[in-house]
Amino acid sequence: MSAPEDFLRPRNEDAEEIRARLAAFRSRARGYLLLRGAVAILGPLLIAAGLSFIVDRLLRLGTTARLAVLVVGALWLVRLAWRHLSGPMGGGWEVLDLGAALDRHAAVQGDARGFISQRLATLTQLTERIESPGPDDSPVLMREALRRSREELREHPVSERLDHGKAGRRALLLVALIALPVGRLGFSETAQLWAKRWFLLSEERWPQE
């Protein structure tokens, strides 16, 4: 017959439940950070494209000048992409890394809600101790810690740091940022000429006004 403390001891299924919740948070957080990064890149990129159009129309840049600007722009774009996308796209990001990234973003935005890094660290440590309890670990105390963590997840889910409304607005903005240049290139001869001059380095001239 099992001892009372064996009945109270947390099971591996308990650890798996917490692990599944944290994995779901990691997936959502990565998507959130990727979406934010994509908007942060496409916005300045469209501004740069607009400036190149204006400058080229006014100064009628030669092929060499346009090539030099493209090289500088490509280096700037790589730096921008590395800054905004390397983190969430990297394979080494763990749950605590994502939590820390969201906390830093919250601090910059002046978010008054509590940081989630400590909450995630507690859940991660609890998962490890449930799977490999030490000789001095109390089954009763571990069960109580598990109960509190479950209540905390239910009342204050770690995904609350993700602003779903803002994510939705960013998704719409991302669609608009993509649709705008695609639409212009598809229906505007002027935009098509700009694209040829910059991306194909065409020597076709701008029409005389």
Short mmCIF file of C-alpha atoms in Angstrom, two decimals:
data_model
loop_
_atom_site.label_atom_id
_atom_site.label_comp_id
_atom_site.label_asym_id
_atom_site.label_seq_id
_atom_site.Cartn_x
_atom_site.Cartn_y
_atom_site.Cartn_z
CA MET A 1 0.00 0.00 0.00
CA SER A 2 1.34 3.47 -0.89
CA ALA A 3 2.51 5.78 1.85
CA PRO A 4 0.55 9.01 2.27
CA GLU A 5 3.54 11.03 1.04
CA ASP A 6 3.65 8.96 -2.16
CA PHE A 7 0.04 9.88 -2.82
CA LEU A 8 0.88 13.56 -2.33
CA ARG A 9 4.04 13.47 -4.44
CA PRO A 10 3.68 15.38 -7.73
CA ARG A 11 3.72 13.19 -10.81
CA ASN A 12 5.56 13.63 -14.11
CA GLU A 13 2.16 14.38 -15.66
CA ASP A 14 2.05 17.49 -13.47
CA ALA A 15 5.41 18.62 -14.84
CA GLU A 16 4.26 17.92 -18.38
CA GLU A 17 1.17 20.07 -17.87
CA ILE A 18 3.30 23.04 -16.83
CA ARG A 19 5.79 22.35 -19.61
CA ALA A 20 2.97 22.33 -22.18
CA ARG A 21 1.69 25.69 -20.92
CA LEU A 22 5.17 27.20 -21.13
CA ALA A 23 5.70 25.77 -24.61
CA ALA A 24 2.44 27.34 -25.76
CA PHE A 25 3.58 30.66 -24.30
CA ARG A 26 6.92 30.37 -26.09
CA SER A 27 5.19 29.78 -29.43
CA ARG A 28 2.85 32.76 -28.98
CA ALA A 29 5.64 35.02 -27.73
CA ARG A 30 7.86 34.21 -30.69
CA GLY A 31 5.05 34.99 -33.10
CA TYR A 32 4.37 38.24 -31.25
CA LEU A 33 8.02 39.32 -31.42
CA LEU A 34 8.33 38.30 -35.09
CA LEU A 35 5.25 40.34 -35.98
CA ARG A 36 6.58 43.35 -34.11
CA GLY A 37 9.94 42.98 -35.83
CA ALA A 38 8.42 42.70 -39.30
CA VAL A 39 6.46 45.92 -38.83
CA ALA A 40 9.55 47.65 -37.42
CA ILE A 41 11.46 46.71 -40.59
CA LEU A 42 8.84 47.33 -43.28
CA GLY A 43 7.92 50.80 -42.02
CA PRO A 44 11.41 52.33 -42.40
CA LEU A 45 11.93 50.32 -45.59
CA LEU A 46 8.91 51.95 -47.25
CA ILE A 47 10.10 55.38 -46.11
CA ALA A 48 13.53 54.68 -47.63
CA ALA A 49 11.89 53.53 -50.87
CA GLY A 50 9.85 56.73 -51.01
CA LEU A 51 12.95 58.86 -50.48
CA SER A 52 14.81 56.98 -53.21
CA PHE A 53 11.92 57.68 -55.59
CA ILE A 54 11.93 61.41 -54.82
CA VAL A 55 15.71 61.77 -54.99
CA ASP A 56 15.95 59.79 -58.23
CA ARG A 57 13.20 61.82 -59.90
CA LEU A 58 14.85 65.10 -58.89
CA LEU A 59 18.50 64.24 -59.51
CA ARG A 60 18.10 61.45 -62.10
CA LEU A 61 20.84 59.37 -60.50
CA GLY A 62 23.22 57.39 -62.65
CA THR A 63 23.72 53.64 -62.43
CA THR A 64 26.83 53.89 -60.25
CA ALA A 65 25.12 56.19 -57.75
CA ARG A 66 22.09 53.95 -57.52
CA LEU A 67 24.29 50.87 -57.05
CA ALA A 68 26.19 52.58 -54.23
CA VAL A 69 22.93 53.55 -52.52
CA LEU A 70 21.65 49.97 -52.89
CA VAL A 71 24.77 48.54 -51.23
CA VAL A 72 24.47 50.94 -48.30
CA GLY A 73 20.74 50.23 -48.08
CA ALA A 74 21.31 46.48 -48.09
CA LEU A 75 23.79 46.76 -45.21
CA TRP A 76 21.33 48.93 -43.29
CA LEU A 77 18.54 46.42 -43.95
CA VAL A 78 20.67 43.50 -42.72
CA ARG A 79 21.46 45.41 -39.53
CA LEU A 80 17.79 46.25 -39.03
CA ALA A 81 16.71 42.65 -39.61
CA TRP A 82 19.36 41.35 -37.22
CA ARG A 83 18.22 43.76 -34.55
CA HIS A 84 14.53 42.92 -34.80
CA LEU A 85 14.39 39.31 -36.01
CA SER A 86 17.53 37.48 -34.89
CA GLY A 87 16.23 36.96 -31.35
CA PRO A 88 12.82 35.38 -31.91
CA MET A 89 14.02 33.46 -34.99
CA GLY A 90 17.05 32.02 -33.19
CA GLY A 91 16.77 28.39 -32.20
CA GLY A 92 18.36 28.88 -28.79
CA TRP A 93 15.64 31.02 -27.24
CA GLU A 94 14.17 29.46 -24.14
CA VAL A 95 11.05 30.44 -22.27
CA LEU A 96 13.02 32.60 -19.81
CA ASP A 97 14.76 34.43 -22.68
CA LEU A 98 11.42 35.29 -24.25
CA GLY A 99 10.04 36.39 -20.90
CA ALA A 100 13.03 38.67 -20.36
CA ALA A 101 12.62 40.15 -23.87
CA LEU A 102 8.95 40.91 -23.22
CA ASP A 103 9.83 42.44 -19.84
CA ARG A 104 12.37 44.75 -21.48
CA HIS A 105 9.76 45.77 -24.05
CA ALA A 106 7.24 46.40 -21.26
CA ALA A 107 9.74 48.57 -19.38
CA VAL A 108 10.35 50.69 -22.48
CA GLN A 109 6.60 51.05 -23.03
CA GLY A 110 6.04 52.00 -19.39
CA ASP A 111 3.82 48.99 -18.72
CA ALA A 112 2.90 49.04 -15.02
CA ARG A 113 2.06 45.34 -14.81
CA GLY A 114 4.49 43.05 -13.03
CA PHE A 115 7.30 41.44 -14.95
CA ILE A 116 6.81 37.80 -15.86
CA SER A 117 10.43 36.59 -15.80
CA GLN A 118 10.29 35.61 -12.13
CA ARG A 119 6.98 33.84 -12.63
CA LEU A 120 8.39 31.84 -15.53
CA ALA A 121 11.55 31.02 -13.57
CA THR A 122 9.48 29.68 -10.68
CA LEU A 123 7.43 27.47 -12.99
CA THR A 124 10.54 26.17 -14.76
CA GLN A 125 12.29 25.32 -11.49
CA LEU A 126 9.17 23.64 -10.20
CA THR A 127 8.97 21.49 -13.32
CA GLU A 128 12.56 20.34 -12.87
CA ARG A 129 12.07 19.53 -9.19
CA ILE A 130 8.90 17.56 -9.86
CA GLU A 131 10.70 15.39 -12.39
CA SER A 132 13.83 14.94 -10.26
CA PRO A 133 12.95 15.56 -6.59
CA GLY A 134 15.83 15.78 -4.14
CA PRO A 135 16.07 13.74 -0.93
CA ASP A 136 15.20 16.79 1.16
CA ASP A 137 12.23 17.87 -0.96
CA SER A 138 8.94 17.70 0.89
CA PRO A 139 6.18 16.10 -1.21
CA VAL A 140 3.58 18.14 0.67
CA LEU A 141 5.36 21.43 0.03
CA MET A 142 5.94 20.54 -3.63
CA ARG A 143 2.27 19.72 -4.05
CA GLU A 144 1.34 23.03 -2.44
CA ALA A 145 3.76 24.90 -4.73
CA LEU A 146 2.22 23.11 -7.69
CA ARG A 147 -1.27 24.08 -6.58
CA ARG A 148 -0.25 27.74 -6.20
CA SER A 149 1.43 27.78 -9.60
CA ARG A 150 -1.68 26.32 -11.21
CA GLU A 151 -3.84 28.99 -9.61
CA GLU A 152 -1.40 31.68 -10.68
CA LEU A 153 -1.47 30.44 -14.25
CA ARG A 154 -5.25 30.38 -14.17
CA GLU A 155 -5.67 33.84 -12.61
CA HIS A 156 -2.68 35.55 -14.21
CA PRO A 157 -1.69 33.61 -17.33
CA VAL A 158 1.82 34.29 -18.59
CA SER A 159 0.32 35.16 -21.97
CA GLU A 160 -1.20 38.32 -20.44
CA ARG A 161 2.03 40.08 -21.31
CA LEU A 162 1.13 39.61 -24.98
CA ASP A 163 -1.11 42.45 -26.07
CA HIS A 164 -3.41 40.56 -28.43
CA GLY A 165 -5.24 43.69 -29.50
CA LYS A 166 -1.99 45.40 -30.44
CA ALA A 167 -0.82 42.23 -32.19
CA GLY A 168 -3.99 42.26 -34.29
CA ARG A 169 -3.46 45.89 -35.23
CA ARG A 170 0.14 45.16 -36.13
CA ALA A 171 -0.99 42.28 -38.32
CA LEU A 172 -3.35 44.61 -40.21
CA LEU A 173 -0.58 47.20 -40.51
CA LEU A 174 1.78 44.54 -41.84
CA VAL A 175 -0.75 43.55 -44.50
CA ALA A 176 -1.16 47.21 -45.48
CA LEU A 177 2.61 47.73 -45.64
CA ILE A 178 2.90 44.79 -48.02
CA ALA A 179 -0.21 45.52 -50.08
CA LEU A 180 0.66 49.19 -50.69
CA PRO A 181 3.90 48.69 -52.66
CA VAL A 182 2.59 45.55 -54.38
CA GLY A 183 -0.47 47.45 -55.56
CA ARG A 184 1.61 50.39 -56.76
CA LEU A 185 4.00 48.14 -58.66
CA GLY A 186 1.11 46.30 -60.24
CA PHE A 187 -0.83 49.30 -61.53
CA SER A 188 1.55 52.25 -61.71
CA GLU A 189 3.93 52.61 -64.65
CA THR A 190 5.90 55.19 -62.67
CA ALA A 191 6.42 52.73 -59.82
CA GLN A 192 7.42 50.02 -62.29
CA LEU A 193 10.01 52.34 -63.82
CA TRP A 194 11.36 53.12 -60.35
CA ALA A 195 11.68 49.40 -59.63
CA LYS A 196 13.52 48.79 -62.91
CA ARG A 197 15.95 51.63 -62.29
CA TRP A 198 16.75 50.51 -58.73
CA PHE A 199 16.50 46.73 -58.72
CA LEU A 200 17.47 45.98 -62.34
CA LEU A 201 19.79 49.00 -62.61
CA SER A 202 18.03 49.89 -65.85
CA GLU A 203 19.25 52.97 -67.70
CA GLU A 204 15.74 53.78 -68.84
CA ARG A 205 15.20 57.49 -68.20
CA TRP A 206 12.44 59.19 -66.34
CA PRO A 207 9.94 60.88 -68.67
CA GLN A 208 10.60 64.55 -69.30
CA GLU A 209 8.03 66.80 -67.68
#
